[in-house]
Amino acid sequence: MPWTLDNESAEPLRQPGQGGGRAFLQHLQRRLQNLPKRVHILAGVALTVFLLFVSVVFLTPEGSPLPGTKPAPVGNYIPAEPLWWRPSWTTESRVPRFAYVQYATNIDYLCNAVINFGRLQRFGVREEFVLIHPKQWSTEDSAEGKALAWLTDMRPEIIMRGFEVISTNKGDKTWQDSLTKFHAFALTEWTRVLVFDSDSLVLNNMDHYFLSPTASVAVPRAYWLNDKNTDIAKQVLGSHVMLIEPNKARYHKIVNEARKTGDFDMEVINHMFKDSAMILPHRRLALLTGEFRAKDHSKYLAPDEDIEWNAMAKSRERMLCTSAIGFCLSRGSRAASNSGRLPCQNAPTTTLKSRIGRDVLTR
């Protein structure tokens, strides 16, 4: 006889009280087992669909669109440019902002600073340029003031920042204003800045240094002052190139220290950061011009002294060639070079000034 609901209802449903709860469940189980197979399948599918719907509704985060729907537009939404090459900057909530920084305290250094920025552009760097200069240049009618005004119009991509010149009365006059570079610690609009002396020559793109592990100050060692057997803790740090994270408190501390001691920039860096600075390998970063005429290259090549010195290869792979301190530094003070003049001072001043317009400012 075919199955119908009437056939099933012919047998009365025993109440729990008539045979106990267990007997009732056994009786219900027998009835469910007697249902046709297609009813079992339909019931299973319906239960699965119901559970999936409940999961989607209750597990979707608040405010997120349901699957298959489009999010509502928010104002004039413009997709952000992909930061495919930038890392996430874990020490800051803002998007990291990096810059190359130089300082100039006279028109010759101003000339070389602009030349270096031009070379960085040609090497395809992606970061900003900042030039630290004496603040009186912005208002005075001097050669430096006119040059600065011209550069501001012709090279708007160079951000000009005026500060007071920090000087020392010690040592050679050539480096008396070198403490001015410490104003870079006040550039807190940037997450990280790479500061290098304006009497250097840029040889390559240095963008990758901004992605180094985070550190308040990162500098190379002054390899020309360190013997190969010198204990690491006693090795002298250099200040010709510095990767720093600007900070107002640190800025005031280092400027006060510089003014109080009257020491040169390298001595101040060693006094304040010798035990805390991150060390950047000097090879492939900065090469002193004096190295090209030296006969012994063991200090530069350390710790791999067995490597053969190749002047042409070294000049191609360097990031910076530093001339101002190439062969005129001593541990206690900066002495004059053999000639008594810097390489940039050997050329006529008029030639240096004319290069601003001829080599750099023309587009």
Coordinates of C-alpha atoms in Angstrom, one line a residue:
M1 CA 0.0 0.0 0.0
P2 CA 1.5 3.4 -0.9
W3 CA 2.7 5.7 1.8
T4 CA 0.5 8.6 2.9
L5 CA 0.2 10.9 5.8
D6 CA -3.1 9.2 6.7
N7 CA -1.3 5.8 7.0
E8 CA 1.2 7.4 9.4
S9 CA -1.4 9.1 11.5
A10 CA -3.4 5.9 11.8
E11 CA -1.0 4.8 14.5
P12 CA -1.4 7.1 17.5
L13 CA 1.6 9.1 18.6
R14 CA 2.5 7.9 22.1
Q15 CA 2.9 10.7 24.6
P16 CA 6.1 10.8 26.7
G17 CA 4.2 10.1 29.8
Q18 CA 2.7 6.8 28.5
G19 CA 6.0 5.0 28.0
G20 CA 8.7 7.3 29.2
G21 CA 10.9 9.8 27.3
R22 CA 13.2 7.1 25.9
A23 CA 10.3 5.1 24.4
F24 CA 9.0 8.3 22.8
L25 CA 12.3 9.1 21.1
Q26 CA 12.7 5.5 19.8
H27 CA 9.2 5.7 18.3
L28 CA 10.0 9.0 16.7
Q29 CA 13.2 7.7 15.3
R30 CA 11.4 4.7 13.7
R31 CA 8.9 7.1 12.0
L32 CA 11.8 9.3 10.6
Q33 CA 13.5 6.2 9.3
N34 CA 10.3 5.1 7.5
L35 CA 10.2 8.4 5.5
P36 CA 11.2 8.2 1.8
K37 CA 14.8 8.8 0.9
R38 CA 14.0 11.9 -1.2
V39 CA 12.5 13.5 1.9
H40 CA 15.7 12.9 3.8
I41 CA 17.7 14.5 1.0
L42 CA 15.5 17.6 0.7
A43 CA 15.6 18.1 4.5
G44 CA 19.4 17.9 4.5
V45 CA 19.8 20.4 1.6
A46 CA 17.3 22.8 3.3
L47 CA 19.2 22.6 6.6
T48 CA 22.6 23.2 4.9
V49 CA 21.3 26.3 3.0
F50 CA 19.8 27.7 6.2
L51 CA 23.0 27.2 8.2
L52 CA 25.1 28.9 5.4
F53 CA 22.7 31.9 5.4
V54 CA 22.9 32.3 9.1
S55 CA 26.7 32.1 9.0
V56 CA 27.0 34.8 6.4
V57 CA 24.6 37.1 8.2
F58 CA 26.2 36.8 11.6
L59 CA 29.8 36.5 10.7
T60 CA 30.1 39.4 8.2
P61 CA 31.7 42.5 9.9
E62 CA 29.5 45.4 10.6
G63 CA 29.5 47.9 7.7
S64 CA 30.9 45.4 5.2
P65 CA 28.8 44.7 2.0
L66 CA 27.3 41.3 1.7
P67 CA 28.7 39.0 -1.0
G68 CA 27.5 39.9 -4.5
T69 CA 26.8 43.5 -3.6
K70 CA 28.8 46.7 -4.3
P71 CA 30.0 49.1 -1.5
A72 CA 28.3 52.5 -1.5
P73 CA 30.5 55.3 -3.0
V74 CA 32.1 57.6 -0.4
G75 CA 32.4 61.2 -1.7
N76 CA 34.8 61.6 -4.7
Y77 CA 36.7 58.4 -4.1
I78 CA 40.0 58.1 -6.0
P79 CA 41.9 54.8 -5.6
A80 CA 45.2 55.3 -3.9
E81 CA 48.4 54.9 -5.9
P82 CA 49.9 51.5 -5.0
L83 CA 52.9 51.7 -2.7
W84 CA 54.5 48.7 -4.4
W85 CA 58.0 49.6 -3.3
R86 CA 57.5 51.0 0.2
P87 CA 57.5 49.0 3.4
S88 CA 55.0 49.5 6.1
W89 CA 56.5 51.9 8.6
T90 CA 55.8 50.3 12.0
T91 CA 57.2 53.1 14.1
E92 CA 54.8 55.8 12.7
S93 CA 51.1 56.0 12.0
R94 CA 51.7 58.2 9.0
V95 CA 52.9 57.3 5.5
P96 CA 56.7 57.5 5.6
R97 CA 58.3 60.5 4.0
F98 CA 62.0 60.6 3.2
A99 CA 64.4 63.2 2.0
Y100 CA 68.0 63.8 0.9
V101 CA 69.5 66.7 2.9
Q102 CA 72.5 68.9 2.3
Y103 CA 73.6 72.2 3.9
A104 CA 75.4 75.2 2.4
T105 CA 77.1 78.0 4.3
N106 CA 78.7 79.7 1.3
I107 CA 78.1 80.0 -2.4
D108 CA 80.7 77.3 -3.3
Y109 CA 78.9 74.7 -1.2
L110 CA 75.6 76.0 -2.5
C111 CA 76.8 75.3 -6.0
N112 CA 77.9 71.8 -5.2
A113 CA 74.7 71.0 -3.3
V114 CA 72.6 71.9 -6.3
I115 CA 74.8 69.9 -8.6
N116 CA 74.4 66.9 -6.3
F117 CA 70.6 67.2 -6.3
G118 CA 70.7 67.4 -10.0
R119 CA 72.7 64.2 -10.1
L120 CA 70.3 62.4 -7.8
Q121 CA 67.5 63.4 -10.2
R122 CA 69.3 61.9 -13.1
F123 CA 69.8 58.7 -11.1
G124 CA 66.0 58.5 -10.8
V125 CA 65.6 58.9 -7.0
R126 CA 62.1 59.1 -5.7
E127 CA 62.6 61.1 -2.5
E128 CA 62.5 64.8 -1.8
F129 CA 65.4 67.3 -1.6
V130 CA 66.0 69.7 1.3
L131 CA 68.7 72.4 1.5
I132 CA 69.7 73.9 4.8
H133 CA 71.1 77.4 4.4
P134 CA 71.7 80.5 6.6
K135 CA 68.4 82.1 7.2
Q136 CA 69.7 85.6 6.4
W137 CA 70.1 84.6 2.7
S138 CA 66.3 84.8 2.3
T139 CA 66.3 88.5 2.9
E140 CA 69.8 90.0 2.2
D141 CA 70.9 91.4 -1.2
S142 CA 74.1 89.5 -1.3
A143 CA 75.5 87.1 -3.9
E144 CA 74.3 84.2 -1.8
G145 CA 70.8 85.8 -1.4
K146 CA 70.5 86.4 -5.1
A147 CA 71.6 82.8 -5.9
L148 CA 69.1 81.4 -3.4
A149 CA 66.3 83.5 -4.9
W150 CA 67.2 82.3 -8.4
L151 CA 67.3 78.7 -7.2
T152 CA 64.0 79.0 -5.5
D153 CA 62.4 80.0 -8.8
M154 CA 64.4 77.7 -11.1
R155 CA 64.4 74.6 -8.9
P156 CA 61.1 74.5 -6.9
E157 CA 61.6 70.8 -6.1
I158 CA 64.4 71.8 -3.7
I159 CA 62.9 72.6 -0.4
M160 CA 64.8 75.5 1.2
R161 CA 65.1 75.7 5.0
G162 CA 66.8 78.6 6.7
F163 CA 68.5 78.2 10.1
E164 CA 71.1 80.0 12.1
V165 CA 74.7 79.0 11.3
I166 CA 76.3 77.0 14.1
S167 CA 80.0 77.7 14.3
T168 CA 83.0 76.7 16.4
N169 CA 86.2 78.7 17.0
K170 CA 88.3 75.5 17.1
G171 CA 90.5 74.2 14.3
D172 CA 90.6 75.1 10.7
K173 CA 88.2 77.7 9.3
T174 CA 87.2 75.4 6.5
W175 CA 85.0 73.3 8.9
Q176 CA 84.0 75.9 11.4
D177 CA 80.4 75.9 10.2
S178 CA 80.1 72.1 9.8
L179 CA 77.9 72.0 12.9
T180 CA 75.1 73.6 10.9
K181 CA 74.3 70.1 9.5
F182 CA 72.7 69.2 12.8
H183 CA 69.7 71.3 11.9
A184 CA 68.7 68.2 9.9
F185 CA 67.4 66.8 13.2
A186 CA 64.8 69.5 13.3
L187 CA 63.2 68.4 10.0
T188 CA 60.4 66.5 11.7
E189 CA 58.1 66.7 8.6
W190 CA 60.1 63.7 7.3
T191 CA 60.3 60.3 8.8
R192 CA 63.9 59.8 7.8
V193 CA 66.5 61.9 6.1
L194 CA 69.9 61.1 4.6
V195 CA 72.3 63.9 5.3
F196 CA 75.6 64.2 3.5
D197 CA 78.2 66.9 3.2
S198 CA 77.9 69.3 0.3
D199 CA 81.6 68.9 -0.6
S200 CA 80.8 65.3 -1.6
L201 CA 80.0 64.1 -5.1
V202 CA 77.0 61.8 -5.6
L203 CA 77.8 58.8 -7.7
N204 CA 74.6 56.6 -7.4
N205 CA 71.0 56.3 -6.3
M206 CA 70.8 55.9 -2.6
D207 CA 67.0 55.4 -2.1
H208 CA 67.5 51.9 -0.6
Y209 CA 69.2 53.3 2.5
F210 CA 65.9 54.7 3.6
L211 CA 64.6 51.1 4.0
S212 CA 67.3 50.2 6.5
P213 CA 66.2 48.9 9.9
T214 CA 64.8 51.8 12.1
A215 CA 67.4 53.6 14.2
S216 CA 67.6 57.2 15.6
V217 CA 71.0 57.6 14.0
A218 CA 72.8 55.4 11.5
V219 CA 76.4 56.3 10.3
P220 CA 79.4 54.6 8.8
R221 CA 82.6 54.3 10.7
A222 CA 85.5 56.7 10.0
Y223 CA 87.5 53.8 8.5
W224 CA 90.5 55.9 7.8
L225 CA 91.0 56.6 11.5
N226 CA 90.5 53.0 12.7
D227 CA 93.3 50.4 12.7
K228 CA 92.3 46.9 11.7
N229 CA 93.0 45.6 15.2
T230 CA 91.1 48.4 17.0
D231 CA 88.3 47.1 19.3
I232 CA 84.9 47.7 17.8
A233 CA 83.7 49.7 20.9
K234 CA 86.7 52.1 20.4
Q235 CA 86.3 52.6 16.6
V236 CA 85.5 56.2 15.5
L237 CA 82.2 57.0 13.9
G238 CA 82.0 59.2 10.8
S239 CA 79.6 62.2 10.3
H240 CA 80.1 62.8 6.5
V241 CA 76.9 60.9 5.8
M242 CA 74.1 60.3 8.4
L243 CA 70.8 58.5 8.1
I244 CA 68.7 60.0 10.9
E245 CA 65.1 60.1 12.2
P246 CA 64.4 63.8 13.0
N247 CA 63.2 64.5 16.5
K248 CA 62.8 67.8 18.3
A249 CA 64.1 66.7 21.7
R250 CA 67.1 65.0 20.1
Y251 CA 67.7 68.1 18.0
H252 CA 67.8 70.5 21.0
K253 CA 70.1 68.1 22.8
I254 CA 72.6 67.7 20.1
V255 CA 72.7 71.5 19.2
N256 CA 73.2 72.4 22.9
E257 CA 76.0 69.8 23.1
A258 CA 77.6 71.2 19.9
R259 CA 77.5 74.8 21.2
K260 CA 78.7 73.9 24.7
T261 CA 81.7 71.9 23.7
G262 CA 82.6 73.8 20.5
D263 CA 83.8 70.5 19.0
F264 CA 83.4 69.6 15.3
D265 CA 80.5 67.6 14.0
M266 CA 82.3 64.2 14.1
E267 CA 83.4 64.6 17.7
V268 CA 79.9 65.5 18.7
I269 CA 78.4 62.5 17.0
N270 CA 80.9 60.2 18.7
H271 CA 80.3 61.7 22.1
M272 CA 76.5 61.4 21.9
F273 CA 75.9 58.3 19.7
K274 CA 79.0 56.1 19.9
D275 CA 77.2 53.4 21.9
S276 CA 73.7 53.7 20.3
A277 CA 74.2 54.5 16.6
M278 CA 73.4 51.9 14.0
I279 CA 76.5 51.2 11.8
L280 CA 76.2 51.5 8.0
P281 CA 78.9 49.6 6.1
H282 CA 81.4 52.2 4.8
R283 CA 82.1 50.2 1.6
R284 CA 79.7 51.0 -1.2
L285 CA 78.5 54.0 0.7
A286 CA 81.2 56.7 0.9
L287 CA 84.7 56.7 -0.5
L288 CA 87.2 59.4 0.4
T289 CA 89.1 61.1 -2.5
G290 CA 92.4 60.5 -0.6
E291 CA 91.9 56.8 -1.0
F292 CA 92.7 57.1 -4.7
R293 CA 96.2 58.3 -4.0
A294 CA 96.9 56.1 -1.0
K295 CA 99.2 53.2 -1.3
D296 CA 97.8 51.2 1.6
H297 CA 94.0 50.4 1.2
S298 CA 93.8 47.9 4.1
K299 CA 91.6 50.2 6.2
Y300 CA 89.1 50.7 3.5
L301 CA 89.0 47.1 2.4
A302 CA 88.7 45.8 6.0
P303 CA 87.7 43.2 7.0
D304 CA 88.3 41.7 3.5
E305 CA 91.9 42.8 3.1
D306 CA 92.6 40.0 0.6
I307 CA 90.4 41.8 -2.0
E308 CA 92.3 43.5 -4.7
W309 CA 92.0 47.3 -4.9
N310 CA 90.5 48.5 -8.2
A311 CA 90.1 52.2 -8.4
M312 CA 87.8 52.3 -11.4
A313 CA 85.5 49.6 -10.0
K314 CA 85.3 51.3 -6.6
S315 CA 84.3 54.6 -8.1
R316 CA 81.5 53.0 -10.1
E317 CA 80.0 51.1 -7.2
R318 CA 80.2 53.9 -4.6
M319 CA 77.2 56.1 -3.6
L320 CA 79.3 59.1 -2.5
C321 CA 82.8 60.4 -3.1
T322 CA 83.7 62.7 -0.2
S323 CA 86.4 65.2 -0.9
A324 CA 86.3 67.5 2.1
I325 CA 87.6 65.0 4.5
G326 CA 89.5 62.8 2.1
F327 CA 92.9 63.2 3.6
C328 CA 92.6 65.9 6.2
L329 CA 91.2 64.3 9.4
S330 CA 92.9 63.4 12.6
R331 CA 91.3 61.8 15.6
G332 CA 91.5 64.8 17.8
S333 CA 91.0 67.6 15.2
R334 CA 90.7 68.3 11.5
A335 CA 94.0 69.3 10.2
A336 CA 94.7 70.9 6.8
S337 CA 95.4 68.7 3.8
N338 CA 98.9 68.6 2.2
S339 CA 98.0 71.4 -0.1
G340 CA 96.1 73.4 2.5
R341 CA 93.1 73.7 0.3
L342 CA 90.1 71.5 -0.6
P343 CA 89.8 70.2 -4.1
C344 CA 86.8 72.4 -4.7
Q345 CA 88.9 75.4 -3.7
N346 CA 91.5 74.7 -6.3
A347 CA 89.1 75.8 -9.1
P348 CA 88.3 79.5 -9.8
T349 CA 85.3 80.7 -7.9
T350 CA 83.8 82.2 -11.0
T351 CA 83.9 78.7 -12.6
L352 CA 82.1 77.2 -9.7
K353 CA 79.4 79.8 -9.7
S354 CA 78.8 79.5 -13.4
R355 CA 78.2 75.7 -13.1
I356 CA 75.0 76.4 -11.2
G357 CA 73.4 77.8 -14.3
R358 CA 75.2 75.8 -17.0
D359 CA 75.1 72.2 -15.6
V360 CA 72.2 72.2 -13.2
L361 CA 69.6 74.8 -13.6
T362 CA 69.0 74.5 -17.3
R363 CA 66.3 71.9 -18.1

